[in-house]
Amino acid sequence: MPKTVLITGANRGVGLELLKQIYGFGFRCVGGYRDPDRAAELLRMQADDPERVIALPCDVSSAESLQSMAAALEPRVDSVDILINNAGVLYRDEKSGETLQRAELQNSLDVNLIGPILTTQTFLPFLRRGTLKKLVFISSIMGSIDLNNSGSLPSYRISKAALNQFCRGMAFELASEGIVTLAIHPGWARTDMGGPQATLAVAESAGGIIEVMRQAAVDTHNGRFFDYAGRELEW
Ligand SMILES: NC(=O)c1ccc[n+]([C@@H]2O[C@H](COP(=O)([O-])OP(=O)(O)OC[C@H]3O[C@@H](n4cnc5c(N)ncnc54)[C@H](OP(=O)(O)O)[C@@H]3O)[C@@H](O)[C@H]2O)c1
């Protein structure tokens, strides 16, 4: 039986590239998407290889959606080896803490913080039954308090900083079960979020993330924050 990875936000950007590369390593890949009209490539992969690509509707901000995904998965997949909390949102026009809008802060928290919390809670039983036992949060260097030297994009920074705190806490909760929990910054990658000026091709970002995940072990990586190149970041 192949190892299984579950990735949220797997229809485009870093999530889709992670899924494609991990599929190439022989894994069974479960990918969440919200809108089939934005998930053509993921759905095509599923049509080509339904045994190893399972695409399921998943809005991480909705507990009902996550429960439906888990219910759909249950009869087909016994365990998840790597759970990658990847889905995220960024309001790029947000300029300052003084002017940030409540609705944007709320949605940033719903997707970037509460989403990964609910996803982790929903799929922990699957992860516990897996063998690799890796719990990954795709965070951002912008969530680092130590490394923040600008006021821009406060909703995003706040949501990722809080996500980092959840990650760190879960690392302590789960280590005794052999689950390694870590946060990874994908670098500045050319996706819809990263934009065309970003310095990294998405393939390089995803390839680096996969290498960090491959090396991740409780003794060396648990409760820590790395970038896609394996460099440790300050919280
Ligand atoms: N790109 C960068 O330079 C960069 C840098 C640092 C960190 N990151 C982080 O890397 C992760 C991936 O970013 P990306 O660059 O690939 O962004 P992206 O191209 O904008 O893709 C975002 C993904 O998240 C999904 N998503 C958004 N809201 C969702 C929700 N409520 N439920 C489920 N899925 C949802 C999107 O699905 P839809 O198509 O349905 O919207 C899409 O699949 C994010 O966590 C981001 O914060 C990216």
mmCIF file of C-alpha atoms and ligand atoms in Angstrom:
data_model
loop_
_atom_site.group_PDB
_atom_site.id
_atom_site.type_symbol
_atom_site.label_atom_id
_atom_site.label_comp_id
_atom_site.label_asym_id
_atom_site.label_seq_id
_atom_site.Cartn_x
_atom_site.Cartn_y
_atom_site.Cartn_z
ATOM 1 C CA MET A 1 0.000 0.000 0.000
ATOM 2 C CA PRO A 2 1.477 3.403 -0.953
ATOM 3 C CA LYS A 3 2.069 6.067 1.674
ATOM 4 C CA THR A 4 -0.584 8.771 1.757
ATOM 5 C CA VAL A 5 -0.317 12.555 1.862
ATOM 6 C CA LEU A 6 -3.220 14.937 2.422
ATOM 7 C CA ILE A 7 -2.847 18.526 1.212
ATOM 8 C CA THR A 8 -5.317 21.382 1.621
ATOM 9 C CA GLY A 9 -5.533 24.008 -1.109
ATOM 10 C CA ALA A 10 -4.184 21.484 -3.619
ATOM 11 C CA ASN A 11 -5.823 22.892 -6.741
ATOM 12 C CA ARG A 12 -3.219 25.584 -7.503
ATOM 13 C CA GLY A 13 0.003 27.197 -6.350
ATOM 14 C CA VAL A 14 2.305 25.535 -3.838
ATOM 15 C CA GLY A 15 -0.350 22.950 -2.866
ATOM 16 C CA LEU A 16 -0.831 21.636 -6.411
ATOM 17 C CA GLU A 17 2.926 21.536 -7.030
ATOM 18 C CA LEU A 18 3.496 19.654 -3.776
ATOM 19 C CA LEU A 19 0.828 17.158 -4.787
ATOM 20 C CA LYS A 20 2.316 16.642 -8.241
ATOM 21 C CA GLN A 21 5.854 16.122 -6.962
ATOM 22 C CA ILE A 22 4.803 13.860 -4.084
ATOM 23 C CA TYR A 23 2.684 11.844 -6.539
ATOM 24 C CA GLY A 24 5.882 11.423 -8.542
ATOM 25 C CA PHE A 25 7.452 9.749 -5.514
ATOM 26 C CA GLY A 26 4.745 7.086 -5.574
ATOM 27 C CA PHE A 27 2.469 8.396 -2.829
ATOM 28 C CA ARG A 28 -1.300 8.256 -2.815
ATOM 29 C CA CYS A 29 -2.318 11.928 -2.801
ATOM 30 C CA VAL A 30 -5.464 13.392 -1.273
ATOM 31 C CA GLY A 31 -6.008 16.986 -2.369
ATOM 32 C CA GLY A 32 -8.613 19.471 -1.203
ATOM 33 C CA TYR A 33 -10.187 22.009 -3.524
ATOM 34 C CA ARG A 34 -13.129 24.406 -3.225
ATOM 35 C CA ASP A 35 -14.317 25.035 -6.764
ATOM 36 C CA PRO A 36 -14.072 22.446 -9.566
ATOM 37 C CA ASP A 37 -13.743 25.295 -12.069
ATOM 38 C CA ARG A 38 -10.407 26.173 -10.422
ATOM 39 C CA ALA A 39 -9.244 22.584 -10.031
ATOM 40 C CA ALA A 40 -8.978 21.322 -13.616
ATOM 41 C CA GLU A 41 -5.441 19.944 -13.293
ATOM 42 C CA LEU A 42 -6.090 18.212 -9.982
ATOM 43 C CA LEU A 43 -9.324 16.671 -11.297
ATOM 44 C CA ARG A 44 -7.539 15.534 -14.466
ATOM 45 C CA MET A 45 -4.892 13.809 -12.350
ATOM 46 C CA GLN A 46 -7.664 12.059 -10.444
ATOM 47 C CA ALA A 47 -9.352 10.944 -13.668
ATOM 48 C CA ASP A 48 -6.039 9.543 -14.933
ATOM 49 C CA ASP A 49 -5.191 7.664 -11.733
ATOM 50 C CA PRO A 50 -8.156 7.416 -9.357
ATOM 51 C CA GLU A 51 -6.324 4.888 -7.169
ATOM 52 C CA ARG A 52 -3.585 7.336 -6.253
ATOM 53 C CA VAL A 53 -5.176 10.778 -6.644
ATOM 54 C CA ILE A 54 -8.234 11.586 -4.590
ATOM 55 C CA ALA A 55 -9.597 15.095 -5.023
ATOM 56 C CA LEU A 56 -12.228 16.164 -2.524
ATOM 57 C CA PRO A 57 -14.124 19.382 -1.853
ATOM 58 C CA CYS A 58 -12.634 21.097 1.188
ATOM 59 C CA ASP A 59 -13.132 24.573 2.594
ATOM 60 C CA VAL A 60 -10.821 24.690 5.591
ATOM 61 C CA SER A 61 -12.818 27.463 7.221
ATOM 62 C CA SER A 62 -15.855 25.175 7.488
ATOM 63 C CA ALA A 63 -15.996 22.365 10.035
ATOM 64 C CA GLU A 64 -18.869 20.821 8.030
ATOM 65 C CA SER A 65 -16.800 20.777 4.866
ATOM 66 C CA LEU A 66 -13.900 19.105 6.684
ATOM 67 C CA GLN A 67 -16.235 16.537 8.225
ATOM 68 C CA SER A 68 -17.661 15.744 4.785
ATOM 69 C CA MET A 69 -14.140 15.319 3.432
ATOM 70 C CA ALA A 70 -13.231 12.957 6.269
ATOM 71 C CA ALA A 71 -16.445 10.970 5.749
ATOM 72 C CA ALA A 72 -15.720 10.643 2.029
ATOM 73 C CA LEU A 73 -12.162 9.554 2.778
ATOM 74 C CA GLU A 74 -12.947 7.050 5.527
ATOM 75 C CA PRO A 75 -14.060 4.138 3.313
ATOM 76 C CA ARG A 76 -11.135 4.622 0.928
ATOM 77 C CA VAL A 77 -8.149 5.636 3.029
ATOM 78 C CA ASP A 78 -7.289 4.129 6.370
ATOM 79 C CA SER A 79 -4.393 6.380 7.261
ATOM 80 C CA VAL A 80 -2.553 9.568 6.332
ATOM 81 C CA ASP A 81 1.246 9.621 6.600
ATOM 82 C CA ILE A 82 1.818 13.328 5.975
ATOM 83 C CA LEU A 83 -0.772 16.031 6.634
ATOM 84 C CA ILE A 84 0.084 19.333 4.941
ATOM 85 C CA ASN A 85 -1.899 22.382 6.014
ATOM 86 C CA ASN A 86 -1.256 24.512 2.949
ATOM 87 C CA ALA A 87 -4.413 26.513 2.099
ATOM 88 C CA GLY A 88 -3.992 30.191 2.779
ATOM 89 C CA VAL A 89 -5.165 33.684 1.938
ATOM 90 C CA LEU A 90 -3.445 37.068 1.781
ATOM 91 C CA TYR A 91 -4.950 40.508 1.220
ATOM 92 C CA ARG A 92 -2.182 42.168 -0.706
ATOM 93 C CA ASP A 93 -3.725 45.672 -0.681
ATOM 94 C CA GLU A 94 -3.774 45.830 3.091
ATOM 95 C CA LYS A 95 -1.327 48.569 4.001
ATOM 96 C CA SER A 96 -1.255 49.092 7.741
ATOM 97 C CA GLY A 97 -2.589 48.122 11.132
ATOM 98 C CA GLU A 98 -4.266 51.516 11.321
ATOM 99 C CA THR A 99 -6.407 50.850 8.271
ATOM 100 C CA LEU A 100 -6.891 47.085 8.319
ATOM 101 C CA GLN A 101 -10.471 45.990 7.805
ATOM 102 C CA ARG A 102 -12.205 43.709 10.255
ATOM 103 C CA ALA A 103 -13.594 41.491 7.466
ATOM 104 C CA GLU A 104 -10.120 40.844 6.067
ATOM 105 C CA LEU A 105 -8.642 40.123 9.472
ATOM 106 C CA GLN A 106 -11.542 37.772 10.206
ATOM 107 C CA ASN A 107 -11.154 35.852 6.951
ATOM 108 C CA SER A 108 -7.373 35.665 7.384
ATOM 109 C CA LEU A 109 -7.906 34.118 10.798
ATOM 110 C CA ASP A 110 -10.628 31.790 9.478
ATOM 111 C CA VAL A 111 -8.463 30.434 6.644
ATOM 112 C CA ASN A 112 -4.871 30.726 7.905
ATOM 113 C CA LEU A 113 -5.390 29.897 11.574
ATOM 114 C CA ILE A 114 -8.738 28.285 12.358
ATOM 115 C CA GLY A 115 -8.604 26.341 9.080
ATOM 116 C CA PRO A 116 -5.389 24.486 9.931
ATOM 117 C CA ILE A 117 -6.607 23.937 13.498
ATOM 118 C CA LEU A 118 -9.866 22.340 12.316
ATOM 119 C CA THR A 119 -8.056 20.387 9.595
ATOM 120 C CA THR A 120 -5.557 19.028 12.107
ATOM 121 C CA GLN A 121 -8.308 18.073 14.549
ATOM 122 C CA THR A 122 -10.295 16.371 11.792
ATOM 123 C CA PHE A 123 -7.432 14.338 10.336
ATOM 124 C CA LEU A 124 -5.365 13.528 13.434
ATOM 125 C CA PRO A 125 -7.047 10.112 13.747
ATOM 126 C CA PHE A 126 -5.854 9.320 10.197
ATOM 127 C CA LEU A 127 -2.353 10.638 10.948
ATOM 128 C CA ARG A 128 -2.128 8.524 14.101
ATOM 129 C CA ARG A 129 -2.794 5.417 11.993
ATOM 130 C CA GLY A 130 -0.075 6.399 9.487
ATOM 131 C CA THR A 131 3.558 5.345 9.628
ATOM 132 C CA LEU A 132 5.500 8.499 8.652
ATOM 133 C CA LYS A 133 3.567 10.696 11.128
ATOM 134 C CA LYS A 134 4.417 14.184 9.847
ATOM 135 C CA LEU A 135 2.217 17.176 10.628
ATOM 136 C CA VAL A 136 3.208 20.178 8.511
ATOM 137 C CA PHE A 137 2.026 23.764 8.557
ATOM 138 C CA ILE A 138 2.863 25.883 5.534
ATOM 139 C CA SER A 139 3.457 29.134 7.329
ATOM 140 C CA SER A 140 5.324 32.253 6.245
ATOM 141 C CA ILE A 141 8.359 34.215 7.294
ATOM 142 C CA MET A 142 5.829 37.045 7.587
ATOM 143 C CA GLY A 143 4.410 35.274 10.620
ATOM 144 C CA SER A 144 7.714 35.584 12.446
ATOM 145 C CA ILE A 145 7.572 38.253 15.156
ATOM 146 C CA ASP A 146 11.354 38.370 15.439
ATOM 147 C CA LEU A 147 11.790 38.919 11.715
ATOM 148 C CA ASN A 148 9.036 41.514 11.281
ATOM 149 C CA ASN A 149 10.578 44.854 10.405
ATOM 150 C CA SER A 150 7.675 46.387 8.491
ATOM 151 C CA GLY A 151 4.036 47.146 9.188
ATOM 152 C CA SER A 152 2.647 45.780 5.953
ATOM 153 C CA LEU A 153 0.015 43.056 5.577
ATOM 154 C CA PRO A 154 -0.929 42.903 9.260
ATOM 155 C CA SER A 155 -3.862 40.469 8.923
ATOM 156 C CA TYR A 156 -1.653 37.941 7.178
ATOM 157 C CA ARG A 157 1.202 38.371 9.654
ATOM 158 C CA ILE A 158 -1.120 38.080 12.657
ATOM 159 C CA SER A 159 -2.801 34.939 11.320
ATOM 160 C CA LYS A 160 0.502 33.223 10.493
ATOM 161 C CA ALA A 161 2.065 34.208 13.844
ATOM 162 C CA ALA A 162 -0.889 32.626 15.615
ATOM 163 C CA LEU A 163 -0.611 29.577 13.362
ATOM 164 C CA ASN A 164 3.042 29.257 14.393
ATOM 165 C CA GLN A 165 1.987 29.265 18.024
ATOM 166 C CA PHE A 166 -0.529 26.470 17.362
ATOM 167 C CA CYS A 167 2.172 24.512 15.541
ATOM 168 C CA ARG A 168 4.580 24.840 18.447
ATOM 169 C CA GLY A 169 1.950 23.708 20.950
ATOM 170 C CA MET A 170 0.903 20.709 18.887
ATOM 171 C CA ALA A 171 4.548 19.687 18.623
ATOM 172 C CA PHE A 172 4.663 19.276 22.389
ATOM 173 C CA GLU A 173 1.273 17.545 22.506
ATOM 174 C CA LEU A 174 2.066 14.972 19.835
ATOM 175 C CA ALA A 175 5.788 14.231 20.164
ATOM 176 C CA SER A 176 5.286 11.310 22.538
ATOM 177 C CA GLU A 177 3.181 9.639 19.831
ATOM 178 C CA GLY A 178 6.086 9.876 17.390
ATOM 179 C CA ILE A 179 4.419 12.614 15.338
ATOM 180 C CA VAL A 180 6.796 15.327 14.141
ATOM 181 C CA THR A 181 5.146 18.744 13.873
ATOM 182 C CA LEU A 182 6.822 21.628 12.080
ATOM 183 C CA ALA A 183 6.201 24.893 10.239
ATOM 184 C CA ILE A 184 7.707 25.558 6.820
ATOM 185 C CA HIS A 185 8.054 28.843 4.945
ATOM 186 C CA PRO A 186 7.904 28.097 1.200
ATOM 187 C CA GLY A 187 10.076 31.055 0.207
ATOM 188 C CA TRP A 188 8.740 33.777 -2.073
ATOM 189 C CA ALA A 189 7.243 31.575 -4.768
ATOM 190 C CA ARG A 190 5.661 32.535 -8.089
ATOM 191 C CA THR A 191 2.023 31.664 -7.451
ATOM 192 C CA ASP A 192 -1.147 33.746 -7.472
ATOM 193 C CA MET A 193 -0.272 34.755 -3.909
ATOM 194 C CA GLY A 194 3.445 35.282 -4.452
ATOM 195 C CA GLY A 195 2.934 37.175 -7.714
ATOM 196 C CA PRO A 196 5.091 37.276 -10.857
ATOM 197 C CA GLN A 197 7.966 39.145 -9.157
ATOM 198 C CA ALA A 198 8.570 36.343 -6.689
ATOM 199 C CA THR A 199 12.097 35.015 -6.710
ATOM 200 C CA LEU A 200 11.387 31.273 -6.654
ATOM 201 C CA ALA A 201 9.797 28.961 -9.188
ATOM 202 C CA VAL A 202 7.012 27.057 -7.505
ATOM 203 C CA ALA A 203 8.714 23.778 -8.435
ATOM 204 C CA GLU A 204 11.822 24.792 -6.501
ATOM 205 C CA SER A 205 9.776 25.859 -3.509
ATOM 206 C CA ALA A 206 7.809 22.602 -3.427
ATOM 207 C CA GLY A 207 10.933 20.515 -4.018
ATOM 208 C CA GLY A 208 12.601 22.187 -1.052
ATOM 209 C CA ILE A 209 9.561 21.722 1.185
ATOM 210 C CA ILE A 210 9.493 18.022 0.289
ATOM 211 C CA GLU A 211 13.157 17.636 1.210
ATOM 212 C CA VAL A 212 12.585 19.352 4.569
ATOM 213 C CA MET A 213 9.604 17.072 5.217
ATOM 214 C CA ARG A 214 11.598 14.013 4.202
ATOM 215 C CA GLN A 215 14.309 14.819 6.730
ATOM 216 C CA ALA A 216 11.899 15.876 9.476
ATOM 217 C CA ALA A 217 12.075 13.757 12.604
ATOM 218 C CA VAL A 218 10.902 14.366 16.169
ATOM 219 C CA ASP A 219 14.473 14.606 17.502
ATOM 220 C CA THR A 220 15.625 17.188 14.986
ATOM 221 C CA HIS A 221 12.644 19.144 13.649
ATOM 222 C CA ASN A 222 9.806 18.992 16.163
ATOM 223 C CA GLY A 223 8.271 22.362 17.099
ATOM 224 C CA ARG A 224 10.647 24.246 14.842
ATOM 225 C CA PHE A 225 10.275 26.611 11.890
ATOM 226 C CA PHE A 226 12.248 26.104 8.663
ATOM 227 C CA ASP A 227 12.283 27.596 5.215
ATOM 228 C CA TYR A 228 12.081 25.585 1.997
ATOM 229 C CA ALA A 229 15.898 25.339 1.919
ATOM 230 C CA GLY A 230 16.049 23.790 5.371
ATOM 231 C CA ARG A 231 17.289 26.942 7.123
ATOM 232 C CA GLU A 232 15.824 27.413 10.574
ATOM 233 C CA LEU A 233 13.803 30.612 11.110
ATOM 234 C CA GLU A 234 13.196 32.534 14.306
ATOM 235 C CA TRP A 235 9.619 32.404 15.566
HETATM 236 N N1 LIG B 1 3.688 32.105 -2.574
HETATM 237 C C1 LIG B 1 4.457 32.608 -1.632
HETATM 238 O O1 LIG B 1 5.394 33.375 -1.924
HETATM 239 C C2 LIG B 1 4.220 32.249 -0.190
HETATM 240 C C3 LIG B 1 5.129 32.783 0.766
HETATM 241 C C4 LIG B 1 4.943 32.429 2.097
HETATM 242 C C5 LIG B 1 3.926 31.584 2.459
HETATM 243 N N2 LIG B 1 3.044 31.102 1.533
HETATM 244 C C6 LIG B 1 1.992 30.186 1.985
HETATM 245 O O2 LIG B 1 1.981 29.050 1.162
HETATM 246 C C7 LIG B 1 0.642 28.512 1.114
HETATM 247 C C8 LIG B 1 0.237 28.345 -0.343
HETATM 248 O O3 LIG B 1 0.288 29.629 -0.944
HETATM 249 P P1 LIG B 1 0.250 29.832 -2.528
HETATM 250 O O4 LIG B 1 1.317 30.785 -2.858
HETATM 251 O O5 LIG B 1 0.156 28.529 -3.221
HETATM 252 O O6 LIG B 1 -1.155 30.624 -2.647
HETATM 253 P P2 LIG B 1 -2.235 30.629 -3.821
HETATM 254 O O7 LIG B 1 -1.574 30.389 -5.117
HETATM 255 O O8 LIG B 1 -3.006 31.898 -3.615
HETATM 256 O O9 LIG B 1 -3.155 29.352 -3.453
HETATM 257 C C9 LIG B 1 -3.887 29.371 -2.273
HETATM 258 C C10 LIG B 1 -4.572 28.044 -2.112
HETATM 259 O O10 LIG B 1 -5.318 28.070 -0.880
HETATM 260 C C11 LIG B 1 -6.664 27.708 -1.198
HETATM 261 N N3 LIG B 1 -7.621 28.296 -0.266
HETATM 262 C C12 LIG B 1 -7.849 29.600 0.021
HETATM 263 N N4 LIG B 1 -8.840 29.713 0.917
HETATM 264 C C13 LIG B 1 -9.240 28.441 1.197
HETATM 265 C C14 LIG B 1 -10.222 27.887 2.046
HETATM 266 N N5 LIG B 1 -11.052 28.655 2.793
HETATM 267 N N6 LIG B 1 -10.354 26.541 2.105
HETATM 268 C C15 LIG B 1 -9.557 25.745 1.354
HETATM 269 N N7 LIG B 1 -8.630 26.205 0.504
HETATM 270 C C16 LIG B 1 -8.470 27.544 0.441
HETATM 271 C C17 LIG B 1 -6.877 28.205 -2.607
HETATM 272 O O11 LIG B 1 -8.018 27.589 -3.169
HETATM 273 P P3 LIG B 1 -9.023 28.403 -4.176
HETATM 274 O O12 LIG B 1 -8.467 28.212 -5.547
HETATM 275 O O13 LIG B 1 -10.323 27.725 -3.949
HETATM 276 O O14 LIG B 1 -9.012 29.832 -3.744
HETATM 277 C C18 LIG B 1 -5.572 27.763 -3.237
HETATM 278 O O15 LIG B 1 -5.589 26.384 -3.512
HETATM 279 C C19 LIG B 1 -0.231 29.497 1.883
HETATM 280 O O16 LIG B 1 -0.435 29.028 3.201
HETATM 281 C C20 LIG B 1 0.602 30.755 1.909
HETATM 282 O O17 LIG B 1 0.289 31.598 2.998
HETATM 283 C C21 LIG B 1 3.178 31.417 0.213
#
